[in-house]
Amino acid sequence: MKPVNEYLQKNDRRSLFALMFALAWPTVMEQFLETIVQYIDTGMVGQIGANASAAVGLSTSLTWLIISPMFAMGIALLAMMAKAVGENDAKKAQAVAHQAVFVVIVLGVVEGVLAITLSGYVPAWMGADKVIQKDAAMYFKIICMPMIFRAAIIVFANVIRATGDTKTPLKINLMVNVLNIILNFFMIYGTREISVFGTVYRIWGADMGTTGAAIGTAISLTLGGILMTVAFFRRSLSRMSFKHIAYNAGMMRQSIKLGLPIALNKTITSLGYVVFAGLVSSMGAVIFAAHTIATVAEMAFYIPGYGMQTATSTMVGYTLGKRDAETFMRIVKMTLAVVVGIMIGSSLILFFGAEAVMRCFTSDEAVIALGATVLKMIAFSEPFFAAAIVLEGVYNGLGKTKIPFFIETCCMWGVRIIPVWVIVNMPGASLQKVWLCMILDNLIKTALLGRGIFRGGRGKAIFKKMCETV
């Protein structure tokens, strides 16, 4: 990839699109590969039975809650690093990198200890069926043990991406995911015989079920964290030794100021997902298995949104460093047009291929039928959800992180959680009604985020105000 400033200096539509593509495609591919691996992970566990799928699904929702502060600080540091790159300020960029080290150490240790300590209690707190509580608790405990390595993967990857290098995190995460698949193959199932072109091979297996899946994940995350740390320290903008790392109180305050609303946003959202999952889990193992598998299946279809979100936040940070409001608005419109166009196509695939997608994860016909129904429903809102993801990236890149927090909080709890609680506790509760609340949440959130950027030139006004204050 060319240096970022070469694209920005030309400042024409072709150059901006090339920059967007260069930043986005490795991140989109990374998200795609991670989702494929989660597909395989879920499918492998799903072969054990609906209870195993439900146990892993419960832990997945809780993990999103635990690691949300890491994502938040990663996004904050990405915005700060992107602005430093836009200003061509190497000294500031290195200072941002220094603070990332402190963030990884503190969050990794604190959240790891907290998660492991509470692992035995949370499945019961979430109202999970007693049949899956033990497996869910053990799975969650094991995958949280390498929390500091997970923090390194998340935070350091964001700082690396902000410098314009999106390929290195892609390569490392690809390695992590492939290793996870290989370990799952041997850890989940028992010793068995497989036939390849007529030749029968006896394959060793640990027969550890969901616990084996957790061990495979933990080992993969540990290796990934080590490799991401090595890559981070080798970057030209962050190259340093541990003895030269300097704590900068002012810059750390700025990162916390940016990151706190994102952390609250992601925590509230993740907590909402946990409560949401708990409500659905009370409807029975089959319904919750259908919900969990359909949720994982849906993830692949909004990957472009999250890939474009990172690219958008980074490019907005560059334009903020350049103080260029016109380019800022061109970037916003261009990324939205691209992601919505892509999502319309992927939504059609999801709608017509819903049943086939569900069959990739389970052979339970009741789970397949129910999951396919809700996937067809959610397909209609996918373009709007992707637009909301990119718009959130715009606000994050600007440093206006409070706006998405307030919108997300109101929509998550006012449109999704409270109505679902009412539905679950009324006669005739169904997964279809639950997912209808999800669809309404996506639509309303997109409308509110878009209104804050496009109505009456608000986007430019916010941008110019941020240029005056940073």
PDB file of C-alpha atoms in Angstrom, residues 134-418:
ATOM      1  CA  LYS A 134     -21.771 -26.559  33.878  1.00  0.00           C
ATOM      2  CA  ASP A 135     -20.513 -26.776  30.284  1.00  0.00           C
ATOM      3  CA  ALA A 136     -21.144 -23.074  29.680  1.00  0.00           C
ATOM      4  CA  ALA A 137     -19.231 -22.102  32.843  1.00  0.00           C
ATOM      5  CA  MET A 138     -16.227 -24.277  31.982  1.00  0.00           C
ATOM      6  CA  TYR A 139     -16.137 -23.081  28.361  1.00  0.00           C
ATOM      7  CA  PHE A 140     -16.256 -19.435  29.439  1.00  0.00           C
ATOM      8  CA  LYS A 141     -13.566 -19.876  32.112  1.00  0.00           C
ATOM      9  CA  ILE A 142     -11.095 -21.496  29.741  1.00  0.00           C
ATOM     10  CA  ILE A 143     -11.481 -19.007  26.875  1.00  0.00           C
ATOM     11  CA  CYS A 144     -10.982 -16.125  29.345  1.00  0.00           C
ATOM     12  CA  MET A 145      -7.675 -17.421  30.723  1.00  0.00           C
ATOM     13  CA  PRO A 146      -5.554 -15.860  27.933  1.00  0.00           C
ATOM     14  CA  MET A 147      -7.317 -12.491  28.292  1.00  0.00           C
ATOM     15  CA  ILE A 148      -4.133 -10.411  28.095  1.00  0.00           C
ATOM     16  CA  PHE A 149      -3.302 -12.057  24.763  1.00  0.00           C
ATOM     17  CA  ARG A 150      -6.817 -11.315  23.508  1.00  0.00           C
ATOM     18  CA  ALA A 151      -6.294  -7.682  24.567  1.00  0.00           C
ATOM     19  CA  ALA A 152      -3.064  -7.572  22.557  1.00  0.00           C
ATOM     20  CA  ILE A 153      -4.817  -8.932  19.464  1.00  0.00           C
ATOM     21  CA  ILE A 154      -7.617  -6.345  19.690  1.00  0.00           C
ATOM     22  CA  VAL A 155      -5.773  -3.178  20.775  1.00  0.00           C
ATOM     23  CA  PHE A 156      -2.469  -3.587  18.936  1.00  0.00           C
ATOM     24  CA  ALA A 157      -4.274  -4.600  15.734  1.00  0.00           C
ATOM     25  CA  ASN A 158      -6.276  -1.357  15.757  1.00  0.00           C
ATOM     26  CA  VAL A 159      -3.155   0.762  16.240  1.00  0.00           C
ATOM     27  CA  ILE A 160      -1.406  -1.092  13.402  1.00  0.00           C
ATOM     28  CA  ARG A 161      -4.427  -0.599  11.103  1.00  0.00           C
ATOM     29  CA  ALA A 162      -4.455   3.147  11.795  1.00  0.00           C
ATOM     30  CA  THR A 163      -0.959   3.442  10.336  1.00  0.00           C
ATOM     31  CA  GLY A 164      -2.305   2.069   7.053  1.00  0.00           C
ATOM     32  CA  ASP A 165      -1.145  -1.529   7.549  1.00  0.00           C
ATOM     33  CA  THR A 166      -4.246  -3.702   7.533  1.00  0.00           C
ATOM     34  CA  LYS A 167      -2.528  -6.789   6.089  1.00  0.00           C
ATOM     35  CA  THR A 168      -0.484  -7.717   9.160  1.00  0.00           C
ATOM     36  CA  PRO A 169      -3.512  -8.131  11.481  1.00  0.00           C
ATOM     37  CA  LEU A 170      -5.188 -10.116   8.683  1.00  0.00           C
ATOM     38  CA  LYS A 171      -2.284 -12.574   8.458  1.00  0.00           C
ATOM     39  CA  ILE A 172      -2.083 -13.061  12.215  1.00  0.00           C
ATOM     40  CA  ASN A 173      -5.814 -13.541  12.674  1.00  0.00           C
ATOM     41  CA  LEU A 174      -5.852 -15.977   9.758  1.00  0.00           C
ATOM     42  CA  MET A 175      -3.204 -18.037  11.514  1.00  0.00           C
ATOM     43  CA  VAL A 176      -5.169 -17.914  14.789  1.00  0.00           C
ATOM     44  CA  ASN A 177      -8.337 -19.103  13.093  1.00  0.00           C
ATOM     45  CA  VAL A 178      -6.719 -21.934  11.160  1.00  0.00           C
ATOM     46  CA  LEU A 179      -5.009 -23.161  14.333  1.00  0.00           C
ATOM     47  CA  ASN A 180      -8.337 -23.026  16.153  1.00  0.00           C
ATOM     48  CA  ILE A 181      -9.971 -25.262  13.525  1.00  0.00           C
ATOM     49  CA  ILE A 182      -7.138 -27.791  13.675  1.00  0.00           C
ATOM     50  CA  LEU A 183      -7.205 -27.955  17.469  1.00  0.00           C
ATOM     51  CA  ASN A 184     -10.999 -28.290  17.497  1.00  0.00           C
ATOM     52  CA  PHE A 185     -10.762 -31.222  15.107  1.00  0.00           C
ATOM     53  CA  PHE A 186      -8.657 -33.142  17.615  1.00  0.00           C
ATOM     54  CA  MET A 187     -10.006 -31.784  20.922  1.00  0.00           C
ATOM     55  CA  ILE A 188     -13.799 -31.904  20.493  1.00  0.00           C
ATOM     56  CA  TYR A 189     -14.337 -35.438  19.204  1.00  0.00           C
ATOM     57  CA  GLY A 190     -13.101 -38.848  20.290  1.00  0.00           C
ATOM     58  CA  THR A 191     -10.832 -41.172  18.327  1.00  0.00           C
ATOM     59  CA  ARG A 192     -12.599 -42.138  15.111  1.00  0.00           C
ATOM     60  CA  GLU A 193     -12.133 -43.575  11.674  1.00  0.00           C
ATOM     61  CA  ILE A 194     -12.538 -41.511   8.521  1.00  0.00           C
ATOM     62  CA  SER A 195     -12.489 -42.618   4.906  1.00  0.00           C
ATOM     63  CA  VAL A 196     -10.526 -40.623   2.323  1.00  0.00           C
ATOM     64  CA  PHE A 197     -10.804 -41.862  -1.287  1.00  0.00           C
ATOM     65  CA  GLY A 198     -11.595 -45.338  -0.053  1.00  0.00           C
ATOM     66  CA  THR A 199      -8.737 -45.497   2.454  1.00  0.00           C
ATOM     67  CA  VAL A 200      -9.717 -45.629   6.132  1.00  0.00           C
ATOM     68  CA  TYR A 201      -7.622 -43.656   8.622  1.00  0.00           C
ATOM     69  CA  ARG A 202      -7.837 -43.802  12.394  1.00  0.00           C
ATOM     70  CA  ILE A 203      -7.738 -40.257  13.816  1.00  0.00           C
ATOM     71  CA  TRP A 204      -6.910 -39.620  17.449  1.00  0.00           C
ATOM     72  CA  GLY A 205      -9.298 -37.404  19.403  1.00  0.00           C
ATOM     73  CA  ALA A 206      -9.422 -36.153  23.000  1.00  0.00           C
ATOM     74  CA  ASP A 207     -13.251 -36.441  23.142  1.00  0.00           C
ATOM     75  CA  MET A 208     -13.555 -33.318  25.335  1.00  0.00           C
ATOM     76  CA  GLY A 209     -16.616 -31.755  23.707  1.00  0.00           C
ATOM     77  CA  THR A 210     -17.193 -28.076  24.516  1.00  0.00           C
ATOM     78  CA  THR A 211     -14.211 -28.081  26.904  1.00  0.00           C
ATOM     79  CA  GLY A 212     -11.985 -29.198  24.039  1.00  0.00           C
ATOM     80  CA  ALA A 213     -13.336 -26.381  21.856  1.00  0.00           C
ATOM     81  CA  ALA A 214     -12.491 -23.906  24.636  1.00  0.00           C
ATOM     82  CA  ILE A 215      -8.936 -25.226  25.000  1.00  0.00           C
ATOM     83  CA  GLY A 216      -8.382 -24.901  21.258  1.00  0.00           C
ATOM     84  CA  THR A 217      -9.600 -21.310  21.351  1.00  0.00           C
ATOM     85  CA  ALA A 218      -7.401 -20.438  24.340  1.00  0.00           C
ATOM     86  CA  ILE A 219      -4.247 -21.836  22.738  1.00  0.00           C
ATOM     87  CA  SER A 220      -4.979 -20.020  19.466  1.00  0.00           C
ATOM     88  CA  LEU A 221      -5.581 -16.696  21.223  1.00  0.00           C
ATOM     89  CA  THR A 222      -2.344 -17.020  23.185  1.00  0.00           C
ATOM     90  CA  LEU A 223      -0.228 -17.551  20.076  1.00  0.00           C
ATOM     91  CA  GLY A 224      -2.101 -14.789  18.225  1.00  0.00           C
ATOM     92  CA  GLY A 225      -1.491 -12.321  21.056  1.00  0.00           C
ATOM     93  CA  ILE A 226       2.235 -13.050  21.044  1.00  0.00           C
ATOM     94  CA  LEU A 227       2.506 -12.597  17.268  1.00  0.00           C
ATOM     95  CA  MET A 228       0.452  -9.365  17.302  1.00  0.00           C
ATOM     96  CA  THR A 229       2.686  -7.949  20.036  1.00  0.00           C
ATOM     97  CA  VAL A 230       5.810  -8.736  18.020  1.00  0.00           C
ATOM     98  CA  ALA A 231       4.262  -7.095  14.927  1.00  0.00           C
ATOM     99  CA  PHE A 232       3.273  -4.030  16.966  1.00  0.00           C
ATOM    100  CA  PHE A 233       6.759  -3.477  18.344  1.00  0.00           C
ATOM    101  CA  ARG A 234       8.281  -3.821  14.891  1.00  0.00           C
ATOM    102  CA  ARG A 235       6.118  -1.063  13.366  1.00  0.00           C
ATOM    103  CA  SER A 236       8.127   2.024  12.383  1.00  0.00           C
ATOM    104  CA  LEU A 237       5.748   4.326  14.261  1.00  0.00           C
ATOM    105  CA  SER A 238       5.870   2.283  17.464  1.00  0.00           C
ATOM    106  CA  ARG A 239       9.278   0.621  17.326  1.00  0.00           C
ATOM    107  CA  MET A 240      10.644   0.650  20.853  1.00  0.00           C
ATOM    108  CA  SER A 241      11.822  -1.482  23.729  1.00  0.00           C
ATOM    109  CA  PHE A 242       9.909  -1.908  26.962  1.00  0.00           C
ATOM    110  CA  LYS A 243      12.370   0.298  28.857  1.00  0.00           C
ATOM    111  CA  HIS A 244      11.594   3.242  26.543  1.00  0.00           C
ATOM    112  CA  ILE A 245       7.811   3.092  26.964  1.00  0.00           C
ATOM    113  CA  ALA A 246       6.595   6.345  28.530  1.00  0.00           C
ATOM    114  CA  TYR A 247       3.289   6.975  30.220  1.00  0.00           C
ATOM    115  CA  ASN A 248       1.639  10.188  28.971  1.00  0.00           C
ATOM    116  CA  ALA A 249      -1.087  11.298  31.371  1.00  0.00           C
ATOM    117  CA  GLY A 250      -2.608  13.828  28.974  1.00  0.00           C
ATOM    118  CA  MET A 251      -2.760  11.419  26.073  1.00  0.00           C
ATOM    119  CA  MET A 252      -4.120   8.647  28.275  1.00  0.00           C
ATOM    120  CA  ARG A 253      -6.863  11.003  29.485  1.00  0.00           C
ATOM    121  CA  GLN A 254      -7.703  11.781  25.866  1.00  0.00           C
ATOM    122  CA  SER A 255      -7.865   8.094  24.970  1.00  0.00           C
ATOM    123  CA  ILE A 256     -10.096   7.409  27.980  1.00  0.00           C
ATOM    124  CA  LYS A 257     -12.286  10.393  27.086  1.00  0.00           C
ATOM    125  CA  LEU A 258     -12.747   8.970  23.602  1.00  0.00           C
ATOM    126  CA  GLY A 259     -12.881   5.364  24.714  1.00  0.00           C
ATOM    127  CA  LEU A 260     -15.208   5.638  27.705  1.00  0.00           C
ATOM    128  CA  PRO A 261     -18.383   6.355  25.678  1.00  0.00           C
ATOM    129  CA  ILE A 262     -17.382   3.588  23.244  1.00  0.00           C
ATOM    130  CA  ALA A 263     -16.778   1.249  26.176  1.00  0.00           C
ATOM    131  CA  LEU A 264     -20.117   2.184  27.710  1.00  0.00           C
ATOM    132  CA  ASN A 265     -21.730   1.782  24.291  1.00  0.00           C
ATOM    133  CA  LYS A 266     -20.245  -1.666  23.755  1.00  0.00           C
ATOM    134  CA  THR A 267     -20.842  -2.668  27.370  1.00  0.00           C
ATOM    135  CA  ILE A 268     -24.479  -1.597  27.248  1.00  0.00           C
ATOM    136  CA  THR A 269     -24.854  -3.309  23.877  1.00  0.00           C
ATOM    137  CA  SER A 270     -23.098  -6.471  25.018  1.00  0.00           C
ATOM    138  CA  LEU A 271     -25.016  -6.475  28.291  1.00  0.00           C
ATOM    139  CA  GLY A 272     -28.135  -6.123  26.188  1.00  0.00           C
ATOM    140  CA  TYR A 273     -27.065  -9.142  24.143  1.00  0.00           C
ATOM    141  CA  VAL A 274     -26.445 -11.095  27.352  1.00  0.00           C
ATOM    142  CA  VAL A 275     -29.874 -10.175  28.741  1.00  0.00           C
ATOM    143  CA  PHE A 276     -31.373 -10.837  25.318  1.00  0.00           C
ATOM    144  CA  ALA A 277     -29.694 -14.256  25.170  1.00  0.00           C
ATOM    145  CA  GLY A 278     -30.881 -14.984  28.712  1.00  0.00           C
ATOM    146  CA  LEU A 279     -34.462 -14.158  27.780  1.00  0.00           C
ATOM    147  CA  VAL A 280     -34.325 -16.365  24.703  1.00  0.00           C
ATOM    148  CA  SER A 281     -32.599 -19.201  26.607  1.00  0.00           C
ATOM    149  CA  SER A 282     -35.598 -19.325  28.944  1.00  0.00           C
ATOM    150  CA  MET A 283     -37.746 -20.316  25.942  1.00  0.00           C
ATOM    151  CA  GLY A 284     -36.072 -23.737  25.721  1.00  0.00           C
ATOM    152  CA  ALA A 285     -32.915 -25.410  24.367  1.00  0.00           C
ATOM    153  CA  VAL A 286     -34.234 -25.917  20.821  1.00  0.00           C
ATOM    154  CA  ILE A 287     -35.367 -22.294  20.442  1.00  0.00           C
ATOM    155  CA  PHE A 288     -32.127 -20.999  21.950  1.00  0.00           C
ATOM    156  CA  ALA A 289     -30.055 -23.280  19.710  1.00  0.00           C
ATOM    157  CA  ALA A 290     -31.928 -21.930  16.663  1.00  0.00           C
ATOM    158  CA  HIS A 291     -31.386 -18.371  17.892  1.00  0.00           C
ATOM    159  CA  THR A 292     -27.668 -18.936  18.582  1.00  0.00           C
ATOM    160  CA  ILE A 293     -26.957 -20.637  15.261  1.00  0.00           C
ATOM    161  CA  ALA A 294     -28.988 -18.085  13.279  1.00  0.00           C
ATOM    162  CA  THR A 295     -27.121 -15.249  15.023  1.00  0.00           C
ATOM    163  CA  VAL A 296     -23.766 -16.770  14.098  1.00  0.00           C
ATOM    164  CA  ALA A 297     -24.992 -17.410  10.537  1.00  0.00           C
ATOM    165  CA  GLU A 298     -26.144 -13.806  10.174  1.00  0.00           C
ATOM    166  CA  MET A 299     -22.700 -12.498  11.134  1.00  0.00           C
ATOM    167  CA  ALA A 300     -21.187 -13.402   7.776  1.00  0.00           C
ATOM    168  CA  PHE A 301     -23.684 -11.181   5.989  1.00  0.00           C
ATOM    169  CA  TYR A 302     -22.794  -7.930   7.744  1.00  0.00           C
ATOM    170  CA  ILE A 303     -19.029  -8.450   7.601  1.00  0.00           C
ATOM    171  CA  PRO A 304     -18.674  -5.661   4.971  1.00  0.00           C
ATOM    172  CA  GLY A 305     -20.181  -3.242   7.469  1.00  0.00           C
ATOM    173  CA  TYR A 306     -17.564  -3.885  10.150  1.00  0.00           C
ATOM    174  CA  GLY A 307     -14.752  -3.932   7.621  1.00  0.00           C
ATOM    175  CA  MET A 308     -15.896  -0.581   6.245  1.00  0.00           C
ATOM    176  CA  GLN A 309     -16.380   0.786   9.775  1.00  0.00           C
ATOM    177  CA  THR A 310     -12.670   0.438  10.526  1.00  0.00           C
ATOM    178  CA  ALA A 311     -11.698   1.948   7.175  1.00  0.00           C
ATOM    179  CA  THR A 312     -14.155   4.820   7.660  1.00  0.00           C
ATOM    180  CA  SER A 313     -12.947   5.637  11.183  1.00  0.00           C
ATOM    181  CA  THR A 314      -9.353   5.614   9.961  1.00  0.00           C
ATOM    182  CA  MET A 315     -10.048   7.832   6.939  1.00  0.00           C
ATOM    183  CA  VAL A 316     -12.114  10.261   9.012  1.00  0.00           C
ATOM    184  CA  GLY A 317      -9.176  10.482  11.441  1.00  0.00           C
ATOM    185  CA  TYR A 318      -6.866  11.298   8.513  1.00  0.00           C
ATOM    186  CA  THR A 319      -9.155  14.089   7.278  1.00  0.00           C
ATOM    187  CA  LEU A 320      -9.442  15.449  10.810  1.00  0.00           C
ATOM    188  CA  GLY A 321      -5.664  15.705  10.923  1.00  0.00           C
ATOM    189  CA  LYS A 322      -5.791  17.509   7.540  1.00  0.00           C
ATOM    190  CA  ARG A 323      -8.731  19.768   8.601  1.00  0.00           C
ATOM    191  CA  ASP A 324     -10.552  18.939   5.330  1.00  0.00           C
ATOM    192  CA  ALA A 325     -14.364  19.046   5.737  1.00  0.00           C
ATOM    193  CA  GLU A 326     -15.150  18.517   2.036  1.00  0.00           C
ATOM    194  CA  THR A 327     -13.107  15.329   1.861  1.00  0.00           C
ATOM    195  CA  PHE A 328     -14.726  14.179   5.093  1.00  0.00           C
ATOM    196  CA  MET A 329     -18.221  14.343   3.598  1.00  0.00           C
ATOM    197  CA  ARG A 330     -17.099  12.654   0.374  1.00  0.00           C
ATOM    198  CA  ILE A 331     -15.676   9.786   2.416  1.00  0.00           C
ATOM    199  CA  VAL A 332     -18.894   9.396   4.427  1.00  0.00           C
ATOM    200  CA  LYS A 333     -21.116   9.288   1.337  1.00  0.00           C
ATOM    201  CA  MET A 334     -18.762   7.013  -0.576  1.00  0.00           C
ATOM    202  CA  THR A 335     -18.406   4.408   2.187  1.00  0.00           C
ATOM    203  CA  LEU A 336     -22.161   4.355   2.825  1.00  0.00           C
ATOM    204  CA  ALA A 337     -22.954   3.879  -0.861  1.00  0.00           C
ATOM    205  CA  VAL A 338     -20.449   1.037  -1.169  1.00  0.00           C
ATOM    206  CA  VAL A 339     -21.533  -0.845   1.953  1.00  0.00           C
ATOM    207  CA  VAL A 340     -25.271  -0.537   1.267  1.00  0.00           C
ATOM    208  CA  GLY A 341     -24.780  -1.753  -2.304  1.00  0.00           C
ATOM    209  CA  ILE A 342     -22.816  -4.773  -1.114  1.00  0.00           C
ATOM    210  CA  MET A 343     -25.332  -5.537   1.634  1.00  0.00           C
ATOM    211  CA  ILE A 344     -28.306  -5.548  -0.719  1.00  0.00           C
ATOM    212  CA  GLY A 345     -26.645  -8.362  -2.643  1.00  0.00           C
ATOM    213  CA  SER A 346     -25.668 -10.338   0.456  1.00  0.00           C
ATOM    214  CA  SER A 347     -29.184  -9.916   1.907  1.00  0.00           C
ATOM    215  CA  LEU A 348     -30.661 -11.597  -1.159  1.00  0.00           C
ATOM    216  CA  ILE A 349     -28.254 -14.504  -0.689  1.00  0.00           C
ATOM    217  CA  LEU A 350     -29.213 -14.770   2.980  1.00  0.00           C
ATOM    218  CA  PHE A 351     -32.931 -14.728   2.207  1.00  0.00           C
ATOM    219  CA  PHE A 352     -32.869 -17.410  -0.481  1.00  0.00           C
ATOM    220  CA  GLY A 353     -30.177 -19.535   1.153  1.00  0.00           C
ATOM    221  CA  ALA A 354     -31.379 -19.392   4.777  1.00  0.00           C
ATOM    222  CA  GLU A 355     -32.151 -23.092   5.124  1.00  0.00           C
ATOM    223  CA  ALA A 356     -28.911 -24.162   3.447  1.00  0.00           C
ATOM    224  CA  VAL A 357     -26.951 -21.923   5.817  1.00  0.00           C
ATOM    225  CA  MET A 358     -28.655 -23.450   8.866  1.00  0.00           C
ATOM    226  CA  ARG A 359     -27.857 -26.965   7.628  1.00  0.00           C
ATOM    227  CA  CYS A 360     -24.167 -26.089   7.770  1.00  0.00           C
ATOM    228  CA  PHE A 361     -24.418 -25.987  11.559  1.00  0.00           C
ATOM    229  CA  THR A 362     -26.918 -28.606  12.655  1.00  0.00           C
ATOM    230  CA  SER A 363     -28.894 -31.628  11.513  1.00  0.00           C
ATOM    231  CA  ASP A 364     -31.790 -30.961  13.904  1.00  0.00           C
ATOM    232  CA  GLU A 365     -34.767 -30.304  11.594  1.00  0.00           C
ATOM    233  CA  ALA A 366     -36.694 -28.269  14.199  1.00  0.00           C
ATOM    234  CA  VAL A 367     -33.685 -25.988  14.747  1.00  0.00           C
ATOM    235  CA  ILE A 368     -33.128 -25.659  10.977  1.00  0.00           C
ATOM    236  CA  ALA A 369     -36.740 -24.694  10.238  1.00  0.00           C
ATOM    237  CA  LEU A 370     -36.960 -22.108  13.011  1.00  0.00           C
ATOM    238  CA  GLY A 371     -33.532 -20.635  12.294  1.00  0.00           C
ATOM    239  CA  ALA A 372     -34.246 -20.330   8.556  1.00  0.00           C
ATOM    240  CA  THR A 373     -37.474 -18.447   9.269  1.00  0.00           C
ATOM    241  CA  VAL A 374     -35.813 -15.762  11.384  1.00  0.00           C
ATOM    242  CA  LEU A 375     -32.880 -15.432   8.966  1.00  0.00           C
ATOM    243  CA  LYS A 376     -35.307 -14.626   6.153  1.00  0.00           C
ATOM    244  CA  MET A 377     -36.860 -11.974   8.383  1.00  0.00           C
ATOM    245  CA  ILE A 378     -33.572 -10.313   9.324  1.00  0.00           C
ATOM    246  CA  ALA A 379     -32.353 -10.257   5.710  1.00  0.00           C
ATOM    247  CA  PHE A 380     -34.526  -7.211   5.001  1.00  0.00           C
ATOM    248  CA  SER A 381     -32.786  -5.084   7.633  1.00  0.00           C
ATOM    249  CA  GLU A 382     -29.171  -6.042   6.848  1.00  0.00           C
ATOM    250  CA  PRO A 383     -28.421  -3.040   4.554  1.00  0.00           C
ATOM    251  CA  PHE A 384     -29.719  -0.678   7.240  1.00  0.00           C
ATOM    252  CA  PHE A 385     -27.694  -2.403   9.948  1.00  0.00           C
ATOM    253  CA  ALA A 386     -24.519  -2.137   7.850  1.00  0.00           C
ATOM    254  CA  ALA A 387     -25.203   1.573   7.292  1.00  0.00           C
ATOM    255  CA  ALA A 388     -25.566   2.026  11.064  1.00  0.00           C
ATOM    256  CA  ILE A 389     -22.224   0.294  11.627  1.00  0.00           C
ATOM    257  CA  VAL A 390     -20.448   2.606   9.159  1.00  0.00           C
ATOM    258  CA  LEU A 391     -22.131   5.719  10.594  1.00  0.00           C
ATOM    259  CA  GLU A 392     -20.940   4.696  14.041  1.00  0.00           C
ATOM    260  CA  GLY A 393     -17.447   4.505  12.551  1.00  0.00           C
ATOM    261  CA  VAL A 394     -17.843   8.099  11.320  1.00  0.00           C
ATOM    262  CA  TYR A 395     -18.639   9.342  14.827  1.00  0.00           C
ATOM    263  CA  ASN A 396     -15.776   7.320  16.316  1.00  0.00           C
ATOM    264  CA  GLY A 397     -13.303   8.733  13.800  1.00  0.00           C
ATOM    265  CA  LEU A 398     -14.457  12.253  14.681  1.00  0.00           C
ATOM    266  CA  GLY A 399     -14.103  11.595  18.385  1.00  0.00           C
ATOM    267  CA  LYS A 400     -17.843  12.214  18.921  1.00  0.00           C
ATOM    268  CA  THR A 401     -18.271   8.904  20.668  1.00  0.00           C
ATOM    269  CA  LYS A 402     -21.075   9.976  23.009  1.00  0.00           C
ATOM    270  CA  ILE A 403     -23.658  10.214  20.213  1.00  0.00           C
ATOM    271  CA  PRO A 404     -23.567   6.507  19.224  1.00  0.00           C
ATOM    272  CA  PHE A 405     -23.585   5.615  22.924  1.00  0.00           C
ATOM    273  CA  PHE A 406     -26.843   7.415  23.628  1.00  0.00           C
ATOM    274  CA  ILE A 407     -28.519   6.155  20.455  1.00  0.00           C
ATOM    275  CA  GLU A 408     -27.384   2.565  21.001  1.00  0.00           C
ATOM    276  CA  THR A 409     -28.492   2.586  24.635  1.00  0.00           C
ATOM    277  CA  CYS A 410     -31.954   3.911  23.869  1.00  0.00           C
ATOM    278  CA  CYS A 411     -32.498   1.506  20.964  1.00  0.00           C
ATOM    279  CA  MET A 412     -31.039  -1.572  22.635  1.00  0.00           C
ATOM    280  CA  TRP A 413     -33.106  -1.270  25.787  1.00  0.00           C
ATOM    281  CA  GLY A 414     -36.134   0.658  24.576  1.00  0.00           C
ATOM    282  CA  VAL A 415     -36.721  -1.130  21.270  1.00  0.00           C
ATOM    283  CA  ARG A 416     -35.148  -4.536  21.822  1.00  0.00           C
ATOM    284  CA  ILE A 417     -34.800  -5.698  25.445  1.00  0.00           C
ATOM    285  CA  ILE A 418     -37.948  -4.356  27.129  1.00  0.00           C
TER     286      ILE A 418
END
